[in-house]
Short mmCIF file of C-alpha atoms in Angstrom, two decimals:
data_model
loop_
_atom_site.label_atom_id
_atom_site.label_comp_id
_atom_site.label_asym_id
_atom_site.label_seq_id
_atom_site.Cartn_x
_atom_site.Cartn_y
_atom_site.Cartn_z
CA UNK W 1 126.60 47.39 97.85
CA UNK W 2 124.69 45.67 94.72
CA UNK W 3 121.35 47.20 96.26
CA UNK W 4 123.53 50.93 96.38
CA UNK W 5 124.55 50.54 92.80
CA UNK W 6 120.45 49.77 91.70
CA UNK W 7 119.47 52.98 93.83
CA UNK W 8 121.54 55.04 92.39
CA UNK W 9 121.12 53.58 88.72
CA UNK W 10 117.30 54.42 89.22
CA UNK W 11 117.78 57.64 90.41
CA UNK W 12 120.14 58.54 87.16
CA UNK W 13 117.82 56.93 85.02
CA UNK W 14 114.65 59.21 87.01
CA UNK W 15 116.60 62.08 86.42
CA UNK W 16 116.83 61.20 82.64
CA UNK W 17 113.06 60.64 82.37
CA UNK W 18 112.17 63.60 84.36
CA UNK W 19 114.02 65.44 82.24
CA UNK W 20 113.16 64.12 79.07
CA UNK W 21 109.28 64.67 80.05
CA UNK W 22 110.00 68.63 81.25
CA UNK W 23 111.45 68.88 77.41
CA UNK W 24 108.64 67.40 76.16
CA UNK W 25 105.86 69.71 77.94
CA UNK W 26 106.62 72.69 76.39
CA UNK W 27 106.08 71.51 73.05
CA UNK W 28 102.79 69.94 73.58
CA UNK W 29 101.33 73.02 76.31
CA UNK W 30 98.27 73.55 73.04
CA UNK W 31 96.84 70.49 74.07
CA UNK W 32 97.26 70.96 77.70
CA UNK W 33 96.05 75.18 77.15
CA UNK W 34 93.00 74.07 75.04
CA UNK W 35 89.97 74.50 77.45
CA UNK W 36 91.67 75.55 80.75
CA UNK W 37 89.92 77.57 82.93
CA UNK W 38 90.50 80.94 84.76
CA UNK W 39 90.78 80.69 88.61
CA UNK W 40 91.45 82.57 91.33
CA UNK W 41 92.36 80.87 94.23
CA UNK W 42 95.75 78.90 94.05
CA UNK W 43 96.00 75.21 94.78
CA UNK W 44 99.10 74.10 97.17
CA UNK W 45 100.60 72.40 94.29
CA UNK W 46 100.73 73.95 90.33
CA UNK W 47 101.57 72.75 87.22
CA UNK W 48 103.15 74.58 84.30
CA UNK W 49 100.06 75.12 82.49
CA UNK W 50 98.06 76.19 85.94
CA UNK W 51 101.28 78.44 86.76
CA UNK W 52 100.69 79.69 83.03
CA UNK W 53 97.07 80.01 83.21
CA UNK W 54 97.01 82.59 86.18
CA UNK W 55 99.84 84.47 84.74
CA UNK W 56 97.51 84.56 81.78
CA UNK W 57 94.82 86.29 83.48
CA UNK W 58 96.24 88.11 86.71
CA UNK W 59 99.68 89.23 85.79
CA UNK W 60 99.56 93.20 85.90
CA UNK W 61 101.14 93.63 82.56
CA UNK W 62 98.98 91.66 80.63
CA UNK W 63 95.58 92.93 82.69
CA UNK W 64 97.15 96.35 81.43
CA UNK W 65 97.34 95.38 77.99
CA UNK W 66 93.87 94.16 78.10
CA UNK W 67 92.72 96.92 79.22
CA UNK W 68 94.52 99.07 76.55
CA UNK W 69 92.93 97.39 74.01
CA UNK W 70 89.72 98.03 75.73
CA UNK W 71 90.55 101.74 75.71
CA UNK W 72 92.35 101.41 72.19
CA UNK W 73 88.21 100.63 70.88
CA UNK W 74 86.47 103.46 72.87
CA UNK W 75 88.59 106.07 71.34
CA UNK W 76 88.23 104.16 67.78
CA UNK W 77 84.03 104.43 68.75
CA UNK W 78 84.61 108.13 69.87
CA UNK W 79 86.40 108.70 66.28
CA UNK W 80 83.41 106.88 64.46
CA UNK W 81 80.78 108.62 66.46
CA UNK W 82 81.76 111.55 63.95
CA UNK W 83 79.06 109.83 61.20
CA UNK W 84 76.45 109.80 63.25
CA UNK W 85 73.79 112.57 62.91
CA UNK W 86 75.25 115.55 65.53
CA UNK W 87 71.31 117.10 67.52
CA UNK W 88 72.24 119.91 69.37
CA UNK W 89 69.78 122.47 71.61
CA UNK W 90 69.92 125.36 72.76
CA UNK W 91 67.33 127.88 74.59
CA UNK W 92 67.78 131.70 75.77
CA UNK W 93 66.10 134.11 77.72
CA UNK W 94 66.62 137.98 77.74
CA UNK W 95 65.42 141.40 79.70
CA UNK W 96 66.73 144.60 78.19
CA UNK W 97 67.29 147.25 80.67
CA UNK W 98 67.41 149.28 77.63
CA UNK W 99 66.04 147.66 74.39
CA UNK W 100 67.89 148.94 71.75
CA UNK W 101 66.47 151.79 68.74
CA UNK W 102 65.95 151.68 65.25
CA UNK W 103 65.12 154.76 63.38
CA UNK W 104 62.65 154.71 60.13
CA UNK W 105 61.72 157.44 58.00
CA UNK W 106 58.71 159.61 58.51
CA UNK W 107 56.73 158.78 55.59
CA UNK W 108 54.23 161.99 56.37
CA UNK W 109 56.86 164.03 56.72
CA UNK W 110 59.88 163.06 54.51
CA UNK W 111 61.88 165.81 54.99
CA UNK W 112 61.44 165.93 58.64
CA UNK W 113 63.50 163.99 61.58
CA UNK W 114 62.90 160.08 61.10
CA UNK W 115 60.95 158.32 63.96
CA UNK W 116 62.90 155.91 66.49
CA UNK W 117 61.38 153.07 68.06
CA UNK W 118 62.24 149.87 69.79
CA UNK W 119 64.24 147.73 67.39
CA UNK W 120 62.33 144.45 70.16
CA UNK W 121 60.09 144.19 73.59
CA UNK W 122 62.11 144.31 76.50
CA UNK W 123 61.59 140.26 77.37
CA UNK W 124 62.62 138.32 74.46
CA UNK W 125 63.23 134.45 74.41
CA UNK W 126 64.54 132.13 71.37
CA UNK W 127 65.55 128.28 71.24
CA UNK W 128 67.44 126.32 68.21
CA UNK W 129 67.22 122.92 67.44
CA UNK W 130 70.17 121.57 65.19
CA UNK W 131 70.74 118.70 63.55
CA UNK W 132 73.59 117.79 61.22
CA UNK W 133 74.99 114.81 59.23
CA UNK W 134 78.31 114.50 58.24
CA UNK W 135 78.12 113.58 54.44
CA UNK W 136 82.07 113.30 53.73
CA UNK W 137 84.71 114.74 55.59
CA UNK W 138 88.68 113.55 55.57
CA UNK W 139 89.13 113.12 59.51
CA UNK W 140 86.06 111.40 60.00
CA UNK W 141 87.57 109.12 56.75
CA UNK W 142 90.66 108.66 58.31
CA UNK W 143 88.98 106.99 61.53
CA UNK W 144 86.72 104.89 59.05
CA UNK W 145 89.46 103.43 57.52
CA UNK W 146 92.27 102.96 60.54
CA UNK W 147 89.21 101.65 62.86
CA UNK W 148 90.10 98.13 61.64
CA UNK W 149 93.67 98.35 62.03
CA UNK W 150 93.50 99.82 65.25
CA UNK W 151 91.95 97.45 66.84
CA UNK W 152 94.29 94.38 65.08
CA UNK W 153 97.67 96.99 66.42
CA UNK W 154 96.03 96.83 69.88
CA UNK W 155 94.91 93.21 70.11
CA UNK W 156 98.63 92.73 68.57
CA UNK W 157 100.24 94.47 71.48
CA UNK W 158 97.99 92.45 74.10
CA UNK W 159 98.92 89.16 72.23
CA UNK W 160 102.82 90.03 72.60
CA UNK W 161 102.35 90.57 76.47
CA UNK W 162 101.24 87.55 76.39
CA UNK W 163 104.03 85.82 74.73
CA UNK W 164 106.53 87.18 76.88
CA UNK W 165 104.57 86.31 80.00
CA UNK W 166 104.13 82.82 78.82
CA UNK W 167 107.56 82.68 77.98
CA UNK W 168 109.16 84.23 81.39
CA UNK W 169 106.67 82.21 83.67
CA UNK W 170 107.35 78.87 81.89
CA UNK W 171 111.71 79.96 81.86
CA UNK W 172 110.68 80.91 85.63
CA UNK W 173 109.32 77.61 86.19
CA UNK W 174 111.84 75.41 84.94
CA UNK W 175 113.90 77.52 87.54
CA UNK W 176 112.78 76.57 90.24
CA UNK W 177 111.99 72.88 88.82
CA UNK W 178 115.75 72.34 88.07
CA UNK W 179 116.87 73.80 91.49
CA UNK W 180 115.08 71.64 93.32
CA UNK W 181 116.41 69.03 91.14
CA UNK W 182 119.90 70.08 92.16
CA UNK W 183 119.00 70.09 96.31
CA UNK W 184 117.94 66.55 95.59
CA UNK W 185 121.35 65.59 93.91
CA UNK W 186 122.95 67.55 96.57
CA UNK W 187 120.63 65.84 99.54
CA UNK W 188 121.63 61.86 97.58
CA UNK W 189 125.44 63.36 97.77
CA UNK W 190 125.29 64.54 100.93
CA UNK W 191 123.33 61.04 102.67
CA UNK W 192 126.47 58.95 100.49
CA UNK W 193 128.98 61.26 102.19
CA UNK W 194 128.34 60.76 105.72
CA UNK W 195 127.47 57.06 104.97
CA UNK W 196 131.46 57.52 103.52
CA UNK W 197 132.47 59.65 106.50
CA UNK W 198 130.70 56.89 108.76
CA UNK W 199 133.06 53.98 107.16
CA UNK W 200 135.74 56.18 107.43
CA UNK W 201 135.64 57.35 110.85
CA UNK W 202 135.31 53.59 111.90
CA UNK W 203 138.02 51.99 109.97
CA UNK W 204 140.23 55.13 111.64
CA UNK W 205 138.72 54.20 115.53
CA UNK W 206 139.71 50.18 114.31
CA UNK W 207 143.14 51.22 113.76
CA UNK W 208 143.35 50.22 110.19
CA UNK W 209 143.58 53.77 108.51
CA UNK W 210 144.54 57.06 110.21
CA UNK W 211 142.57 60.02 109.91
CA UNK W 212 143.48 61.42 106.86
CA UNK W 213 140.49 59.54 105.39
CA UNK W 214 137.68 60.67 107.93
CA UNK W 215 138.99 64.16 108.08
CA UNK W 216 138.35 64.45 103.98
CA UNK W 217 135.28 62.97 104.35
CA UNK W 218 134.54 65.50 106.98
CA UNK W 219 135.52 68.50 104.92
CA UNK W 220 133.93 67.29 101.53
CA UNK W 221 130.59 67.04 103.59
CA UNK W 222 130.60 70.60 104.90
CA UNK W 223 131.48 71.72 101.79
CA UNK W 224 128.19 70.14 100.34
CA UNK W 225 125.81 71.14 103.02
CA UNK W 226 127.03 74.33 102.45
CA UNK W 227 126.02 74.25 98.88
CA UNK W 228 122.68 72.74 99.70
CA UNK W 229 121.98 76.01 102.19
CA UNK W 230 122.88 77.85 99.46
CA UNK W 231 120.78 76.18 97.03
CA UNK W 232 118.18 76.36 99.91
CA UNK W 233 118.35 80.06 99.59
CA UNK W 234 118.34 80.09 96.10
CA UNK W 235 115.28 78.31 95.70
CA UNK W 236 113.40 80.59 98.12
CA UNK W 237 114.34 84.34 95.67
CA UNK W 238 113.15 81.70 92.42
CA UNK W 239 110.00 81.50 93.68
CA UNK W 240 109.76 85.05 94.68
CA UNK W 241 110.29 85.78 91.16
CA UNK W 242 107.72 83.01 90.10
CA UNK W 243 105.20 84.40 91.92
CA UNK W 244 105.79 88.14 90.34
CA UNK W 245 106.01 86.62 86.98
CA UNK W 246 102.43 85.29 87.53
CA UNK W 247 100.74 88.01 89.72
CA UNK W 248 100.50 86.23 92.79
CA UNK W 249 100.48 88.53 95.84
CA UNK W 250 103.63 87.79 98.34
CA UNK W 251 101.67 86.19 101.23
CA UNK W 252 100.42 83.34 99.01
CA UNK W 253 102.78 80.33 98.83
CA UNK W 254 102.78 77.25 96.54
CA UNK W 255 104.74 74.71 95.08
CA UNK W 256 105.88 73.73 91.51
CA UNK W 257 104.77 70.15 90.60
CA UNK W 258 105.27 67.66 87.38
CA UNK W 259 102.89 66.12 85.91
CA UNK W 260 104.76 63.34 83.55
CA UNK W 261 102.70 62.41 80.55
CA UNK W 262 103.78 60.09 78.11
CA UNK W 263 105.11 63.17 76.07
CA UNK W 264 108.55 61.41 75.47
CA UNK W 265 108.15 61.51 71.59
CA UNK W 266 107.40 65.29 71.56
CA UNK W 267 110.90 66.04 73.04
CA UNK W 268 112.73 66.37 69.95
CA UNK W 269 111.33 69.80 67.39
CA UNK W 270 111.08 69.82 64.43
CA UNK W 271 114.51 71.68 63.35
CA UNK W 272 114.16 71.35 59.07
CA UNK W 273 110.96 73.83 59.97
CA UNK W 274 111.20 76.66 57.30
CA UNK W 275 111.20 79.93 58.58
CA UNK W 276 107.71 81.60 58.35
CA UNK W 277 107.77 85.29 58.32
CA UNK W 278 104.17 85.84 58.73
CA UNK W 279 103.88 83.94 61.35
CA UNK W 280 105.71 85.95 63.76
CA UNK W 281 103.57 88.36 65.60
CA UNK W 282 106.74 91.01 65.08
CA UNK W 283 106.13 90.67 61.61
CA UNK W 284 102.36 91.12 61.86
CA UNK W 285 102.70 94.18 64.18
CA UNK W 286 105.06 96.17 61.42
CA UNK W 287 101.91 94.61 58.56
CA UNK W 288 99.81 96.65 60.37
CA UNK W 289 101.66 99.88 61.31
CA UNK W 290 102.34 99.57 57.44
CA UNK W 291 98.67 99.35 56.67
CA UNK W 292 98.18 102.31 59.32
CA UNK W 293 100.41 104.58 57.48
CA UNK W 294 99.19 103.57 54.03
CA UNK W 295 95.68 105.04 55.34
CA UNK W 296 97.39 108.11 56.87
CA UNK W 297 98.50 109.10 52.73
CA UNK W 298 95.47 108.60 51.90
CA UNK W 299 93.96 110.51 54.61
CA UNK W 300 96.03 113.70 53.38
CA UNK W 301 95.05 113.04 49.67
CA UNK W 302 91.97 113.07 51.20
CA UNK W 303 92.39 116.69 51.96
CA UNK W 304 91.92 117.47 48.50
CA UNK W 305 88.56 117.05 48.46
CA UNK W 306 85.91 119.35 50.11
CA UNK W 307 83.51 118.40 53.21
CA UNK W 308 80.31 117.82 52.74
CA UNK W 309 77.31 118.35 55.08
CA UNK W 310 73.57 118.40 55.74
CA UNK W 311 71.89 120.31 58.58
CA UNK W 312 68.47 121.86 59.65
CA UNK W 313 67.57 123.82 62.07
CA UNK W 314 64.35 124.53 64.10
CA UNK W 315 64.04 128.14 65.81
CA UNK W 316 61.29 129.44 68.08
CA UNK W 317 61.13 132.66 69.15
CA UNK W 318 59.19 134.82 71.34
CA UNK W 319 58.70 138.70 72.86
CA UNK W 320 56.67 140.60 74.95
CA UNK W 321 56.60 143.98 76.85
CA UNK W 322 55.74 142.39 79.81
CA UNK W 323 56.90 138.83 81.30
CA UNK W 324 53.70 137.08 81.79
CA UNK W 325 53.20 137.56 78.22
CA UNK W 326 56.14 136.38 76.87
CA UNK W 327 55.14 132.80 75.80
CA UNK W 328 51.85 134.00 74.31
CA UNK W 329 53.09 134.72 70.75
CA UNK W 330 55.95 133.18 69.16
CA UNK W 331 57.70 133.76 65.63
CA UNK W 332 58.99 130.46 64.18
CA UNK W 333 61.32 129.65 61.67
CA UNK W 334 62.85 126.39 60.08
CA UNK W 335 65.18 125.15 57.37
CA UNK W 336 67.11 122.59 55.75
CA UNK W 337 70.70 123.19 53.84
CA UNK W 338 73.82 121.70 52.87
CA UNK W 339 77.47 122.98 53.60
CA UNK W 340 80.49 122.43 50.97
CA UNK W 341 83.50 123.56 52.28
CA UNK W 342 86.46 122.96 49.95
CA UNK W 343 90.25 124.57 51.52
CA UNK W 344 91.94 126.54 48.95
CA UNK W 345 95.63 127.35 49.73
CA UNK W 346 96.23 126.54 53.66
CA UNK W 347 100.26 127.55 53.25
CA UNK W 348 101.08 123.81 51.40
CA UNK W 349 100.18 121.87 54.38
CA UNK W 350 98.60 119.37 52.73
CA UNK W 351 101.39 118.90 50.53
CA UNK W 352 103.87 118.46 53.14
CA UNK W 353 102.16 116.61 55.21
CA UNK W 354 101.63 114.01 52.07
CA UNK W 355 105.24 113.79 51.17
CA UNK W 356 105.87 113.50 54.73
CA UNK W 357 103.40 110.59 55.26
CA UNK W 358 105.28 108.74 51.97
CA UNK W 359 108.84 109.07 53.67
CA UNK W 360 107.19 107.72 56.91
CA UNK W 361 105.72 104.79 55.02
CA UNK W 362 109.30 104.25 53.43
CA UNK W 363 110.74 103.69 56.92
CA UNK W 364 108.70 101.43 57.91
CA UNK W 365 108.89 99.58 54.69
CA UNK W 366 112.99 99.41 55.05
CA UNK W 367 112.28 98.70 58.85
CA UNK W 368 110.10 95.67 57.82
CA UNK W 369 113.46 94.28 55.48
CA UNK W 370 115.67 94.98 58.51
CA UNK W 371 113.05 93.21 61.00
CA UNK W 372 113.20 90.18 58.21
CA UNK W 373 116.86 90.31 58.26
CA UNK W 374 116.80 90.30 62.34
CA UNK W 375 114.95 87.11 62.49
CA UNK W 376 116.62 85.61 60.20
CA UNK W 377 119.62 85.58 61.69
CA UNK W 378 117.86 84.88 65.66
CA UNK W 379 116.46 81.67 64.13
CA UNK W 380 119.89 80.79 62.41
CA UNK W 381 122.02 80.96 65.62
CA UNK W 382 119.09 80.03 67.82
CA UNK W 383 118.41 77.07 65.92
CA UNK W 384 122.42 75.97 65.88
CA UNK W 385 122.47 77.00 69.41
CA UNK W 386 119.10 74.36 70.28
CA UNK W 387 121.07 71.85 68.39
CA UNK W 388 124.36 71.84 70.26
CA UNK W 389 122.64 72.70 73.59
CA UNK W 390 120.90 69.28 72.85
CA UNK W 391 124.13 67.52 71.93
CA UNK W 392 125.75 68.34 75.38
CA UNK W 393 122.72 67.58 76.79
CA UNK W 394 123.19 63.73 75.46
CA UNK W 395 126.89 64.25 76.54
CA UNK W 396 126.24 65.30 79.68
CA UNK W 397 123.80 62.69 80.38
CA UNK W 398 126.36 59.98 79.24
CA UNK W 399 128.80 61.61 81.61
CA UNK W 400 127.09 61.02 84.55
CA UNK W 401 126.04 57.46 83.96
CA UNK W 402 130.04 56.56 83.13
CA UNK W 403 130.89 59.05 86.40
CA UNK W 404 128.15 56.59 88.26
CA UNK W 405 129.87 53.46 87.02
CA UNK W 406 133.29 54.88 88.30
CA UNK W 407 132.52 56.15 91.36
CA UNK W 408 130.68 52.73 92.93
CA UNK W 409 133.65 51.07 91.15
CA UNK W 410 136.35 52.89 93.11
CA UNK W 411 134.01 52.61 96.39
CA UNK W 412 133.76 49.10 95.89
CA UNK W 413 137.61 48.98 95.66
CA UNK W 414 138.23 51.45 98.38
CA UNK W 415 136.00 48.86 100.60
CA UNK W 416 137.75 46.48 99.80
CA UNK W 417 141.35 47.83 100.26
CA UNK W 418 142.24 48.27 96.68
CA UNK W 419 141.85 51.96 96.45
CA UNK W 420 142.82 54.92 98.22
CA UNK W 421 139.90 57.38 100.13
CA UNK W 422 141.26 60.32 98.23
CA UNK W 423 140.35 58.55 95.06
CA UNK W 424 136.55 57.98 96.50
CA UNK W 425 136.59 61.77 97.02
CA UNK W 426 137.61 62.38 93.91
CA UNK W 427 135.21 60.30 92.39
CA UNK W 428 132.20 61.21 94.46
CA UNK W 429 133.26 64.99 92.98
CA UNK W 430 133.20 64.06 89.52
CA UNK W 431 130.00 62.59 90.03
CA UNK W 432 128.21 65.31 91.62
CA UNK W 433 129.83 68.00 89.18
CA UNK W 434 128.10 65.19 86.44
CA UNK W 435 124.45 65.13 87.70
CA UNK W 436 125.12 69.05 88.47
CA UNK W 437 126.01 69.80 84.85
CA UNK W 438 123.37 67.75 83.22
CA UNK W 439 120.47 69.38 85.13
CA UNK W 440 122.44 72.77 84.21
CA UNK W 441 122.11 71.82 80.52
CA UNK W 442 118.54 70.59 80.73
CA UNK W 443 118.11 74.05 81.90
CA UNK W 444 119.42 75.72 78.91
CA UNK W 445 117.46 73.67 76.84
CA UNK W 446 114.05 73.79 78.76
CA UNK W 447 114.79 77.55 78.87
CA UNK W 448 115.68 78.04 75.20
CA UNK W 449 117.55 81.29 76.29
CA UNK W 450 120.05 80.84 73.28
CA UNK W 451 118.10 78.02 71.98
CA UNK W 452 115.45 77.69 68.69
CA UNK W 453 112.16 78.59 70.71
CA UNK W 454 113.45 81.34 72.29
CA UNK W 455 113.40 82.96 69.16
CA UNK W 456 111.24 81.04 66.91
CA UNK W 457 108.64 79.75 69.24
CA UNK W 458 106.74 83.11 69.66
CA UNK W 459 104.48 82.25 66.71
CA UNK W 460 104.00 78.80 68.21
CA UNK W 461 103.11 80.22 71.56
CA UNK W 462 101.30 82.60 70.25
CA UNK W 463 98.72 80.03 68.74
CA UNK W 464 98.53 78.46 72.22
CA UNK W 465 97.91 81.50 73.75
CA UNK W 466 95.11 81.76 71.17
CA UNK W 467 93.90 78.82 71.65
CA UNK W 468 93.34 79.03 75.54
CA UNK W 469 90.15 79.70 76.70
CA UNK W 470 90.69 81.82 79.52
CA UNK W 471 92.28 84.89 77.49
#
């Protein structure tokens, strides 16, 4: 019995730890992310950070953000490609069936009919070589000045993929971590049941209880096997949803593993934090769509002003009677210019399209106080909610040490004659609802779905995501 007590004493008190050191990992993941490498091929056995890692780079969502941003800087380079000097060539060749006239006067005979000839030969060829350079002109502004913002909206959007993946692959993981925390609970309740049932069943064959005692045994036993196939079952659609999380394809399986560092001092946050605005990558993204907007008013003011452009232009010409002739003479010209063009009235569009511009910035500008006001209140609850999930936490885990102590004091007892079997039941129950509870609540914590990280942490993740090497 004294060796019973000690094994399940260290199994409460692995629990504990185990738990303690899941809390602790996903504060200290930047140290673990720092230097990480990409792969491909999956190991039997993964970590959080190696689960993390290949979400990081196979997951479809974020391989389609990536690639967004990739397509977010071509069409900023097509936009740009406006300054660049514009060469364009171009090259014609003609036969008149029937060259048209042109009539002159008959100088030796003013006041007679005018004479008509050919107004060109009947094979004619010409080619034009353009160039032109863009000096100012308001679209090719516009893209100048959002090019830089673009590309910060885009790498924005990639980096809150990201988050999100991070964050359901590591809530994912904890899944499946704490269910197969709860088969083990249920396979240590189930081996002390039919050890229970065993003692039972003999005391009823030696004739010193009836079989009241066995039969409960009997029927608390099924009734935990069945929650073990359950949990079975359960265990099997969490890692289904694991592996979508990360990108894995269905027909590769793997296990989660633990890896427990000394990380027990990193379990607690840091809860008298202040709140940090900028550091949220929300609050960035609306920045930037602010900054966007700014540059679309002055894109329209910029419609005030005329375009300016340089060009010059090479043409070659040639004409002959007769086709093997045509190339033999030629008649070249050539010049250089510039083009104003300045709009005059266009029906006020540029008027309305400026005050429209200023009551788009507005929104965004009362949708950046709302946004503030949002996570404001997330971190407020979130934050209360962290701190009372982590006081039932400490509850819970006092609740099933004191429903350890009970129930190998009432089996003691019951072995000894003292206590009834329906009072071992009962304790046994109280136990298993303890160790069931506690591993519930060390979900809610690892998960932070109402808890501080879950709202605050993005910022935090989002430096780790920053700061691994394979993104």
């Amino acid at each position: 019995m004294h060796n019973f007590y000690l094994h399940q004493t260290n199994r409460e008190s692995r629990i504990a730890t185990h738990g303690g050191f899941i809390l602790a990992v996903f504060l200290v993941l930047p140290s673990l992310l720092s230097g990480q490498s990409a792969f491909d091929t999956l190991p039997s056995r993964l970590t959080l950070t190696q689960c993390i890692s290949y979400a990081l780079s196979n997951q479809a969502m974020v391989r389609q953000s990536l690639i967004d941003e990739e397509i977010t800087k071509k069409d900023v380079r097509i936009a740009l490609s406006g300054w660049y000097p514009q060469v364009e060539v171009d090259a014609n060749i003609q036969h008149y069936f029937q060259a048209p006239m042109t009539s002159y006067p008959n100088l030796l005979d003013p006041s007679g009919p005018p004479i008509t000839y050919p107004a060109n030969t009947n094979q004619t060829s010409s080619g034009l070589f353009m160039a032109n350079q863009a000096l100012f002109n308001s679209n090719l502004y516009l893209a100048a000045i959002n090019s830089k913002d673009l590309r910060k909206q885009a790498s924005q959007n990639t980096e809150l993929t990201k988050i999100d993946t991070y964050v359901n692959v590591a809530k994912a993981f904890f899944d499946v971590l704490l269910t197969g925390e709860q088969l083990n609970v249920l396979d240590e309740d189930i081996l002390r049941l039919q050890r229970n049932y065993k003692d039972s069943y003999n005391l009823y064959k030696d004739g010193l209880t009836d079989n009241i005692d066995y039969q409960r045994a009997q029927i608390a036993l099924s009734n935990v096997q069945a929650q073990r196939r359950t949990a079975q079952e359960s265990v099997k659609s969490k890692y289904a949803v694991l592996r979508q999380l990360m990108g894995v394809p269905p027909e590769k399986q793997f296990t989660v593993s633990f890896d427990s560092s000394l990380y027990e001092k990193e379990i607690l946050i840091d809860t008298a934090r202040i709140l940090d605005y900028k550091a949220r990558v929300e609050y960035q993204s609306m920045q930037t769509a602010l900054n966007l907007q700014g540059e679309q008013i002055r894109y329209y003011r910029s419609n005030f002003y005329p375009s300016l452009s340089a060009y010059y232009e090479y043409i070659p010409a040639y004409g002959s009677d007769q086709f093997s002739d045509l190339y033999s003479k030629t008649s070249n010209s050539s010049f250089v210019g510039l083009k104003l063009t300045y709009p005059i009235f266009q029906g006020l569009s540029r008027f309305q399209g400026l005050s429209k511009a200023k009551l788009q910035y507005k929104r965004l500008q009362v949708g950046t106080e709302y946004l503030k006001n949002v996570i404001s209140s997330e971190y407020t609850s979130a934050l209360s909610q962290y701190v009372s999930n982590l006081n039932e936490l400490t509850v819970s885990r006092t609740n099933m040490v004191i429903a350890k102590k009970i129930f190998n004091t009432v089996k003691y007892q019951y072995d000894k004659g003292i206590k009834a079997y329906l009072e071992v039941i009962v304790s046994e129950t109280d136990l298993r609802t303890a160790e069931l509870n506690y591993l519930d609540m060390l979900f809610r914590v690892l998960s932070r779905d109402n808890g501080e990280a879950g709202q605050k942490s993005s910022a935090r993740i989002s430096r780790m995501v920053k700061r691994n090497k394979t993104l």
